[in-house]
Amino acid sequence: MNYYAYSVDILVSIAWIAYLTAAALKVMVARKKGDVFFALGFCLTLAAVIIRALLVRRLPMQGMYEIFLIMGAAAYPVALTVSRITGKKPGFWDVALGALLLSPAIFVFDPTPRPLPPVLNHWLFGPHVAAYLLGYLIMFRAGILAFNSLLCDSGEALDKGGQETRKLLILGMPILTLGLALGAYWGKLAWGNYWNWDPKEMWAMAMWLVFAAALYCPAPSCRKRTRRTAVLAILGCALILCTLLLANLSKLFEGMHSYAK
Amino acid sequence: MIKIKNLIDHTLPVVMLLLACFCIYCAFIGATRTGDIFESLPMTLLCVMLMVILAFRCLICLTGHQEPGFLMMCLGTLLILFGFLLGSETVFQWWSHRTGSKLPFEGYLVLDGTEPRAALMRVTGGVPGYLPFKVSLKSFEVQLYSSPELRRIPPGTEDSKPPLRYYSAEISIIENGKNVAGGKVRINRPLRHNAYHFYLHSHDHRLNGGNLVTFYVRTARGLRTVYTGLVLLMFGLSWWAWAEPLMGRCVERKSTTCY
């Protein structure tokens, strides 16, 4: 049976190398070759996710190892969606994000499969976690766009970057809200209340509020609005990291979501 | 009206960011203290204030400004806040004080299968109140992960005791000495009777072979309002974010092809 576990490890490692190669090729302006390696990395990660699901006999979404594995696989479809929205082909940042997401699964987190706790044995487990992970990825991509647009010297590039950031925020916000709403419904069924003031819930709410403010913020001029949206999108990304990593790994924030370690 | 709209539109993002900062602070102080803060009177008043602002924004949406997605979002948030207030302990205590009711808001019911009980306990100890009916434990079932389930896990990682897979308890509700309701309470599947929901909280094996099962019991006020609000918020957001731009694009395309 260890054959399954080893094959997942090997596939993820090769996928990571493929992502890194794709990123290097993107920097060297060999875009088409980069796209091929990016697609190859995705196929390998997807295969790893499927084998992992067969190994653990459930959706592989429990624990940080599986979370990063899924996000590494989702990086490619998200990059394609982003490229459709922005009108640009997947670039260095899309591929780098995929490699970055796979890194913790290879080097940091323990891949030992664990049985699902009774509370997670519910149909909402998949949709709730998937909505959040997809939302995180899209918002993270928006944050990267926002950061790049703030670094631009010309006002035109800033405006264009700002518009693209806003489009991605608009795409990701309903998905994040779906994750929040499904979590609230599940929380009521499992724990007795739709909101339990758990540290992870508070981080998630802070993140949601910042992204909502980023979409809603009015400003006297268009450029000021673009800047404010970009700054808030970057702040939201920092809060994604806190919700995903800090709230799960730090002993300071132990709570009802602690089984996600 | 436009002045009020502008004022609200400038105030709401600031309120959102202040709330976000407060949420981060709350993440550091823990769930119990955060719950106490949000159940306090000042937070209840703040909640009412937010509801008034949102109600104004809804009115503005209704009078002239055609923003159906935004209206649904505001209405959804308004309903969530209203449902939260309805289900909060502060409002429950106020209502109990007004009506003279002594029913408990929430608590833990410990059953061992020997006799029906109505007293709810607090985590800190003490009895917050009695349920208007008695509850007895009929049966309790535990399922552990069997060895075939764990066989796929690499050797050396198995615990000596297999982990818990599932557990459920069957209870019956007794009013005036008669069984009036009952059923199985499972993880993720609570049982509802009158205004109360019963959740499996924990269980413990006794030395004599019996089980000690703890249920979390809580009133379910304002729940439908919150759910309706969540659906409206979700639907409004999707409409505003996805449907409106798509429809806008369709209109644009139509105009270019027709004329």
Coordinates of C-alpha atoms in Angstrom, one line a residue:
Chain A
M1 CA 0.0 0.0 0.0
N2 CA 3.0 2.3 0.5
Y3 CA 3.3 2.2 -3.3
Y4 CA 0.4 4.8 -3.5
A5 CA 2.1 7.1 -1.0
Y6 CA 5.4 7.0 -2.7
S7 CA 3.8 7.6 -6.1
V8 CA 2.1 10.7 -4.8
D9 CA 5.4 12.0 -3.4
I10 CA 7.2 11.3 -6.7
L11 CA 4.4 12.9 -8.8
V12 CA 4.3 16.0 -6.7
S13 CA 8.1 16.4 -6.8
I14 CA 8.2 16.1 -10.6
A15 CA 5.2 18.5 -10.9
W16 CA 7.1 21.0 -8.7
I17 CA 10.2 20.7 -11.0
A18 CA 7.9 21.2 -14.0
Y19 CA 6.4 24.3 -12.4
L20 CA 9.9 25.7 -11.7
T21 CA 11.0 25.0 -15.2
A22 CA 7.9 26.7 -16.6
A23 CA 8.6 29.7 -14.4
A24 CA 12.2 29.8 -15.6
L25 CA 11.1 29.5 -19.2
K26 CA 8.6 32.3 -18.7
V27 CA 11.4 34.6 -17.4
M28 CA 13.5 33.7 -20.4
V29 CA 10.6 34.7 -22.7
A30 CA 10.2 31.1 -24.0
R31 CA 6.4 31.4 -23.3
K32 CA 5.1 28.5 -25.3
K33 CA 7.6 26.0 -23.8
G34 CA 6.7 27.5 -20.4
D35 CA 3.0 26.9 -21.1
V36 CA 3.7 23.2 -21.9
F37 CA 5.6 22.7 -18.7
F38 CA 2.9 24.5 -16.7
A39 CA 0.3 22.1 -18.2
L40 CA 2.5 19.1 -17.5
G41 CA 2.9 20.2 -13.9
F42 CA -0.8 20.5 -13.6
C43 CA -1.5 17.0 -15.0
L44 CA 1.0 15.5 -12.6
T45 CA -0.4 17.3 -9.6
L46 CA -3.9 16.3 -10.6
A47 CA -2.8 12.7 -10.9
A48 CA -1.2 13.0 -7.4
V49 CA -4.5 14.4 -6.0
I50 CA -6.5 11.5 -7.5
I51 CA -4.0 8.9 -6.2
R52 CA -4.1 10.6 -2.8
A53 CA -7.9 10.4 -2.8
L54 CA -7.8 6.7 -3.6
L55 CA -5.2 6.3 -0.8
V56 CA -7.2 8.0 1.9
R57 CA -10.7 7.0 0.5
R58 CA -12.2 10.5 0.9
L59 CA -11.7 14.0 -0.6
P60 CA -8.1 14.9 0.0
M61 CA -8.8 18.2 1.8
Q62 CA -7.9 17.5 5.4
G63 CA -4.7 18.8 6.8
M64 CA -2.2 21.3 5.5
Y65 CA -0.4 18.8 3.2
E66 CA -3.6 18.0 1.3
I67 CA -4.7 21.7 1.2
F68 CA -1.5 22.7 -0.4
L69 CA -1.6 19.8 -2.8
I70 CA -5.1 20.8 -4.0
M71 CA -4.1 24.4 -4.3
G72 CA -1.0 23.5 -6.3
A73 CA -3.3 21.6 -8.7
A74 CA -5.9 24.4 -8.8
A75 CA -3.2 27.0 -9.7
Y76 CA -3.4 26.0 -13.4
P77 CA -7.2 26.3 -14.0
V78 CA -7.2 29.5 -11.9
A79 CA -4.3 30.9 -14.1
L80 CA -6.4 30.1 -17.2
T81 CA -9.4 31.8 -15.8
V82 CA -7.3 34.8 -14.9
S83 CA -5.8 34.9 -18.3
R84 CA -9.3 34.9 -19.8
I85 CA -10.3 37.8 -17.6
T86 CA -7.2 39.9 -18.1
G87 CA -6.7 39.0 -21.8
K88 CA -3.1 38.0 -21.1
K89 CA -1.6 34.5 -21.3
P90 CA -0.5 32.9 -18.0
G91 CA 2.7 34.6 -16.9
F92 CA 5.6 34.1 -14.6
W93 CA 3.5 34.9 -11.5
D94 CA 0.9 32.3 -12.3
V95 CA 3.5 29.5 -12.6
A96 CA 5.5 30.8 -9.6
L97 CA 2.3 30.7 -7.5
G98 CA 1.8 27.0 -8.5
A99 CA 5.4 26.1 -7.5
L100 CA 5.1 28.2 -4.3
L101 CA 1.9 26.3 -3.3
L102 CA 3.4 22.9 -3.9
S103 CA 6.6 23.7 -1.9
P104 CA 5.0 23.3 1.6
A105 CA 3.4 20.0 0.5
I106 CA 6.9 18.7 -0.5
F107 CA 9.1 20.2 2.2
V108 CA 7.1 21.2 5.2
F109 CA 3.9 19.2 6.0
D110 CA 3.6 15.6 7.0
P111 CA 1.9 13.5 4.3
T112 CA 0.8 10.8 6.6
P113 CA -2.9 10.2 5.9
R114 CA -5.2 10.6 8.9
P115 CA -8.7 9.3 9.3
L116 CA -11.4 11.9 9.0
P117 CA -12.8 13.0 12.3
P118 CA -16.6 12.4 12.7
V119 CA -17.5 16.1 12.4
L120 CA -15.8 16.4 9.0
N121 CA -17.7 13.4 7.7
H122 CA -20.4 15.5 6.0
W123 CA -21.3 16.4 2.4
L124 CA -20.4 20.1 3.1
F125 CA -16.8 19.2 3.8
G126 CA -15.9 19.3 0.0
P127 CA -17.9 22.4 -1.1
H128 CA -16.9 24.5 2.0
V129 CA -13.2 23.8 1.7
A130 CA -13.2 23.9 -2.1
A131 CA -15.0 27.3 -2.2
Y132 CA -12.5 28.8 0.3
L133 CA -9.4 27.4 -1.5
L134 CA -10.6 28.6 -4.9
G135 CA -11.5 32.0 -3.4
Y136 CA -8.0 32.2 -1.7
L137 CA -6.3 31.5 -5.0
I138 CA -8.2 34.0 -7.1
M139 CA -7.8 36.7 -4.4
F140 CA -4.1 35.9 -4.1
R141 CA -3.8 36.4 -7.8
A142 CA -5.6 39.7 -7.5
G143 CA -3.2 40.7 -4.7
I144 CA -0.2 39.9 -7.0
L145 CA -1.7 42.0 -9.8
A146 CA -2.4 44.8 -7.3
F147 CA 1.2 44.7 -6.1
N148 CA 2.5 44.8 -9.6
S149 CA 0.2 47.7 -10.6
L150 CA 1.4 49.7 -7.6
L151 CA 5.0 49.3 -8.7
C152 CA 4.2 50.7 -12.2
D153 CA 5.5 54.2 -12.9
S154 CA 3.0 55.2 -15.5
G155 CA -0.5 56.1 -14.6
E156 CA -2.0 54.2 -17.5
A157 CA -0.4 50.9 -16.3
L158 CA -1.7 51.6 -12.8
D159 CA -5.2 52.1 -14.1
K160 CA -5.0 49.0 -16.2
G161 CA -3.6 46.9 -13.4
G162 CA -6.2 48.4 -11.1
Q163 CA -9.0 47.4 -13.4
E164 CA -7.7 43.8 -13.7
T165 CA -7.4 43.6 -9.9
R166 CA -11.0 44.7 -9.5
K167 CA -12.2 42.2 -12.0
L168 CA -10.5 39.4 -10.1
L169 CA -11.8 40.7 -6.8
I170 CA -15.3 40.7 -8.3
L171 CA -14.8 37.1 -9.5
G172 CA -13.5 35.8 -6.2
M173 CA -15.7 37.6 -3.7
P174 CA -18.9 35.6 -4.3
I175 CA -16.8 32.4 -4.1
L176 CA -15.3 33.5 -0.7
T177 CA -18.8 34.4 0.5
L178 CA -20.1 31.0 -0.6
G179 CA -17.4 29.4 1.6
L180 CA -18.4 31.6 4.5
A181 CA -22.1 30.9 4.1
L182 CA -21.6 27.1 3.7
G183 CA -19.3 27.2 6.8
A184 CA -22.0 29.0 8.8
Y185 CA -24.6 26.5 7.8
W186 CA -22.3 23.5 8.6
G187 CA -21.3 25.2 11.9
K188 CA -24.9 25.3 13.0
L189 CA -25.3 21.6 12.2
A190 CA -22.1 20.4 13.8
W191 CA -21.4 22.7 16.7
G192 CA -24.8 24.3 17.5
N193 CA -24.1 27.8 16.2
Y194 CA -23.5 29.3 12.8
W195 CA -20.8 31.5 14.2
N196 CA -18.6 30.4 17.1
W197 CA -16.2 33.3 17.4
D198 CA -13.3 30.8 16.8
P199 CA -10.0 32.5 16.0
K200 CA -10.0 31.1 12.4
E201 CA -13.5 32.4 11.9
M202 CA -12.4 35.8 13.1
W203 CA -9.4 35.8 10.7
A204 CA -11.7 34.8 7.9
M205 CA -14.2 37.5 8.7
A206 CA -11.5 40.1 8.8
M207 CA -10.3 38.9 5.4
W208 CA -13.8 39.0 4.0
L209 CA -14.4 42.5 5.3
V210 CA -11.1 43.8 3.8
F211 CA -11.9 42.4 0.4
A212 CA -15.5 43.8 0.7
A213 CA -14.1 47.2 1.5
A214 CA -11.6 46.9 -1.4
L215 CA -14.6 46.4 -3.8
Y216 CA -16.8 49.0 -2.2
C217 CA -14.3 51.9 -1.5
P218 CA -15.3 55.1 -3.2
A219 CA -12.7 57.8 -3.8
P220 CA -12.7 61.4 -5.2
S221 CA -10.8 60.3 -8.3
C222 CA -10.5 57.1 -10.3
R223 CA -6.7 56.9 -9.7
K224 CA -7.1 57.2 -5.9
R225 CA -9.8 54.5 -6.0
T226 CA -7.4 52.2 -8.0
R227 CA -4.7 52.8 -5.4
R228 CA -7.0 52.2 -2.4
T229 CA -8.4 49.0 -4.0
A230 CA -4.8 47.8 -4.7
V231 CA -3.6 48.4 -1.1
L232 CA -6.7 46.7 0.3
A233 CA -6.3 43.7 -2.0
I234 CA -2.7 43.3 -0.8
L235 CA -3.9 43.6 2.8
G236 CA -6.5 41.0 2.1
C237 CA -3.8 38.7 0.8
A238 CA -1.8 39.1 4.0
L239 CA -5.0 38.1 5.9
I240 CA -5.4 35.0 3.6
L241 CA -2.0 33.9 4.8
C242 CA -3.0 34.5 8.4
T243 CA -6.3 32.6 8.0
L244 CA -4.7 29.7 6.2
L245 CA -1.4 29.4 8.0
L246 CA -1.3 31.3 11.2
A247 CA -4.8 30.3 12.4
N248 CA -4.1 26.6 11.7
L249 CA -0.5 26.3 12.8
S250 CA 0.0 28.7 15.7
K251 CA -0.9 27.5 19.2
L252 CA -2.0 31.0 20.0
F253 CA -5.1 30.5 17.8
E254 CA -6.2 26.9 18.8
G255 CA -9.9 26.4 18.4
M256 CA -12.6 24.4 16.7
H257 CA -10.8 24.4 13.4
S258 CA -7.6 22.9 14.8
Y259 CA -8.1 19.6 13.0
A260 CA -6.9 21.4 9.8
K261 CA -3.3 21.1 10.9
Chain B
M1 CA -31.1 61.7 -0.8
I2 CA -27.9 61.7 -2.9
K3 CA -26.0 63.3 0.0
I4 CA -27.2 60.6 2.4
K5 CA -26.2 57.9 -0.2
N6 CA -22.7 59.4 -0.6
L7 CA -22.3 59.7 3.2
I8 CA -23.3 56.0 3.7
D9 CA -21.1 54.9 0.8
H10 CA -18.1 56.7 2.4
T11 CA -18.9 55.5 5.9
L12 CA -19.5 51.8 5.2
P13 CA -16.0 50.9 3.9
V14 CA -14.5 52.6 7.0
V15 CA -16.8 50.7 9.3
M16 CA -15.8 47.5 7.4
L17 CA -12.1 48.2 8.0
L18 CA -12.7 49.0 11.6
L19 CA -14.6 45.8 12.1
A20 CA -11.8 43.9 10.3
C21 CA -9.3 45.3 12.8
F22 CA -11.6 44.4 15.7
C23 CA -11.9 40.8 14.3
I24 CA -8.1 40.5 14.2
Y25 CA -8.0 41.7 17.8
C26 CA -10.7 39.1 18.7
A27 CA -8.7 36.3 17.0
F28 CA -6.0 36.9 19.7
I29 CA -8.3 37.0 22.7
G30 CA -10.0 33.7 22.0
A31 CA -13.6 32.5 21.3
T32 CA -15.0 32.8 24.8
R33 CA -14.0 36.4 25.4
T34 CA -15.0 37.3 21.8
G35 CA -18.4 35.8 22.3
D36 CA -18.9 37.7 25.5
I37 CA -17.9 41.0 23.8
F38 CA -20.3 40.5 20.8
E39 CA -23.1 39.5 23.2
S40 CA -22.6 42.7 25.3
L41 CA -25.0 45.6 25.2
P42 CA -22.6 48.1 23.4
M43 CA -22.1 45.6 20.6
T44 CA -25.9 45.0 20.4
L45 CA -26.3 48.8 20.1
L46 CA -23.6 49.0 17.4
C47 CA -25.4 46.2 15.6
V48 CA -28.7 48.2 15.7
M49 CA -26.8 51.2 14.4
L50 CA -25.4 49.3 11.5
M51 CA -28.9 47.9 10.8
V52 CA -30.3 51.5 10.6
I53 CA -27.5 52.5 8.2
L54 CA -28.2 49.4 6.0
A55 CA -31.9 50.1 6.1
F56 CA -31.3 53.6 4.8
R57 CA -29.1 52.2 2.1
C58 CA -31.9 49.7 1.1
L59 CA -34.4 52.6 1.0
I60 CA -32.1 54.6 -1.3
C61 CA -31.7 51.6 -3.6
L62 CA -35.5 51.2 -3.7
T63 CA -36.2 54.9 -4.5
G64 CA -34.8 55.4 -7.9
H65 CA -31.3 54.0 -8.0
Q66 CA -31.6 50.8 -9.9
E67 CA -29.1 48.5 -8.1
P68 CA -30.9 45.1 -7.6
G69 CA -27.7 43.2 -6.7
F70 CA -26.6 45.9 -4.2
L71 CA -30.1 46.0 -2.7
M72 CA -30.1 42.2 -2.2
M73 CA -26.7 42.4 -0.5
C74 CA -27.7 45.2 1.8
L75 CA -31.0 43.4 2.6
G76 CA -29.1 40.2 3.2
T77 CA -26.6 41.8 5.6
L78 CA -29.5 43.5 7.3
L79 CA -31.3 40.2 7.8
I80 CA -28.1 38.5 9.1
L81 CA -27.7 41.2 11.7
F82 CA -31.4 41.1 12.6
G83 CA -31.2 37.3 12.9
F84 CA -28.0 37.5 15.0
L85 CA -29.8 40.0 17.3
L86 CA -32.9 37.7 17.6
G87 CA -30.7 34.7 18.5
S88 CA -28.4 36.6 20.8
E89 CA -28.4 35.9 24.6
T90 CA -28.8 39.6 25.3
V91 CA -32.1 39.8 23.5
F92 CA -33.2 36.4 24.9
Q93 CA -32.5 37.6 28.5
W94 CA -34.3 40.9 27.9
W95 CA -37.3 39.0 26.4
S96 CA -37.3 36.5 29.3
H97 CA -37.2 39.4 31.8
R98 CA -40.2 41.0 30.1
T99 CA -42.3 37.9 29.8
G100 CA -41.2 36.3 33.2
S101 CA -40.0 33.2 31.4
K102 CA -37.3 31.1 33.1
L103 CA -36.3 29.0 30.1
P104 CA -32.6 28.6 29.6
F105 CA -30.9 30.0 26.5
E106 CA -28.3 27.3 26.2
G107 CA -26.5 24.6 28.2
Y108 CA -25.2 21.1 28.5
L109 CA -27.5 18.2 29.2
V110 CA -25.7 15.1 30.7
L111 CA -27.6 11.8 30.3
D112 CA -26.5 8.4 31.5
G113 CA -29.6 6.4 30.5
T114 CA -30.8 5.9 34.1
E115 CA -33.5 8.6 34.4
P116 CA -35.0 11.5 32.4
R117 CA -33.5 14.9 33.0
A118 CA -34.4 18.5 32.3
A119 CA -31.5 20.4 34.0
L120 CA -29.0 22.1 31.8
M121 CA -25.5 22.7 33.0
R122 CA -22.9 25.4 32.3
V123 CA -19.3 24.6 31.3
T124 CA -18.2 26.5 34.4
G125 CA -20.7 24.7 36.6
G126 CA -24.1 25.6 37.9
V127 CA -27.5 25.2 36.4
P128 CA -28.7 28.0 34.0
G129 CA -32.2 26.6 33.9
Y130 CA -34.5 23.7 33.3
L131 CA -36.0 22.6 29.9
P132 CA -39.8 22.6 29.8
F133 CA -39.7 18.9 29.2
K134 CA -37.5 15.9 30.3
V135 CA -35.1 14.0 28.1
S136 CA -34.0 10.4 28.5
L137 CA -31.2 8.5 26.7
K138 CA -32.5 5.3 25.0
S139 CA -29.4 4.1 23.3
F140 CA -25.9 5.1 22.3
E141 CA -23.8 3.9 19.5
V142 CA -20.1 4.3 18.7
Q143 CA -18.3 3.3 15.6
L144 CA -14.5 3.2 15.4
Y145 CA -12.3 3.1 12.3
S146 CA -11.9 -0.6 11.8
S147 CA -8.6 -2.1 10.9
P148 CA -9.3 -2.5 7.1
E149 CA -9.9 1.3 7.1
L150 CA -6.5 1.9 8.6
R151 CA -4.7 -0.7 6.6
R152 CA -4.0 1.8 3.9
I153 CA -2.2 4.1 6.4
P154 CA 1.6 3.5 6.4
P155 CA 2.7 1.2 9.2
G156 CA 4.1 2.7 12.3
T157 CA 1.6 5.6 12.2
E158 CA -1.4 3.7 13.6
D159 CA -2.5 4.5 17.2
S160 CA -3.0 1.6 19.5
K161 CA -6.7 2.6 19.8
P162 CA -8.5 3.1 16.5
P163 CA -9.9 6.6 16.0
L164 CA -13.6 7.5 16.3
R165 CA -15.5 7.3 13.1
Y166 CA -19.1 8.0 14.1
Y167 CA -21.3 8.2 17.1
S168 CA -25.0 8.7 17.7
A169 CA -27.5 8.7 20.5
E170 CA -31.2 8.0 20.6
I171 CA -33.2 10.2 23.0
S172 CA -36.9 10.5 23.9
I173 CA -38.6 13.7 25.0
I174 CA -41.0 13.3 27.9
E175 CA -43.8 15.8 28.7
N176 CA -46.3 15.1 31.5
G177 CA -45.0 11.6 31.8
K178 CA -45.6 10.7 28.1
N179 CA -43.2 10.2 25.3
V180 CA -44.0 13.0 22.9
A181 CA -41.0 13.0 20.6
G182 CA -37.6 11.5 20.1
G183 CA -35.1 10.3 17.6
K184 CA -31.5 9.9 16.8
V185 CA -29.0 12.7 17.4
R186 CA -26.0 12.3 15.2
I187 CA -22.9 14.3 14.6
N188 CA -23.9 17.0 12.0
R189 CA -27.5 16.0 12.4
P190 CA -29.1 17.6 15.5
L191 CA -32.6 16.9 16.8
R192 CA -35.1 19.7 17.1
H193 CA -37.9 19.9 19.6
N194 CA -39.9 23.1 20.1
A195 CA -37.5 26.0 20.4
Y196 CA -34.5 23.8 21.2
H197 CA -31.8 22.0 19.2
F198 CA -30.0 19.0 20.6
Y199 CA -26.4 18.4 19.5
L200 CA -24.0 15.6 20.4
H201 CA -21.2 17.2 22.4
S202 CA -19.2 14.4 23.9
H203 CA -19.4 10.9 25.4
D204 CA -17.6 8.9 28.1
H205 CA -17.6 5.3 29.0
R206 CA -18.4 4.5 32.6
L207 CA -16.7 1.8 34.6
N208 CA -19.9 -0.2 34.9
G209 CA -20.2 -0.4 31.2
G210 CA -22.7 2.4 30.7
N211 CA -22.3 5.6 28.7
L212 CA -22.3 9.2 29.9
V213 CA -23.4 11.3 26.9
T214 CA -23.3 15.1 26.9
F215 CA -25.6 17.1 24.6
Y216 CA -25.3 20.7 23.8
V217 CA -28.8 22.3 23.9
R218 CA -29.5 25.7 22.4
T219 CA -32.5 27.8 21.4
A220 CA -32.9 28.2 17.6
R221 CA -34.3 31.8 17.4
G222 CA -33.5 33.9 14.4
L223 CA -32.0 31.0 12.5
R224 CA -34.2 31.2 9.5
T225 CA -33.7 35.0 9.3
V226 CA -29.9 34.5 9.3
Y227 CA -30.2 31.8 6.6
T228 CA -32.5 33.9 4.5
G229 CA -30.0 36.8 4.9
L230 CA -27.1 34.5 3.8
V231 CA -28.9 33.4 0.7
L232 CA -29.9 36.9 -0.2
L233 CA -26.3 38.2 0.4
M234 CA -24.9 35.3 -1.8
F235 CA -27.5 35.8 -4.5
G236 CA -27.1 39.6 -4.5
L237 CA -23.3 39.4 -4.6
S238 CA -23.5 36.9 -7.5
W239 CA -26.0 39.1 -9.3
W240 CA -23.9 42.3 -8.8
A241 CA -20.5 40.6 -9.5
W242 CA -21.4 38.2 -12.3
A243 CA -24.9 38.7 -13.7
E244 CA -25.0 42.5 -14.0
P245 CA -21.7 42.8 -15.9
L246 CA -22.7 39.9 -18.2
M247 CA -26.1 41.5 -18.9
G248 CA -24.3 44.8 -19.5
R249 CA -22.1 43.1 -22.1
C250 CA -25.1 41.5 -23.7
V251 CA -26.8 44.9 -24.0
E252 CA -23.6 46.4 -25.4
R253 CA -23.3 43.5 -28.0
K254 CA -27.0 43.9 -28.9
S255 CA -26.6 47.6 -29.5
T256 CA -23.6 47.1 -31.7
T257 CA -25.2 44.4 -33.8
C258 CA -28.6 46.0 -34.1
Y259 CA -27.5 49.4 -35.0

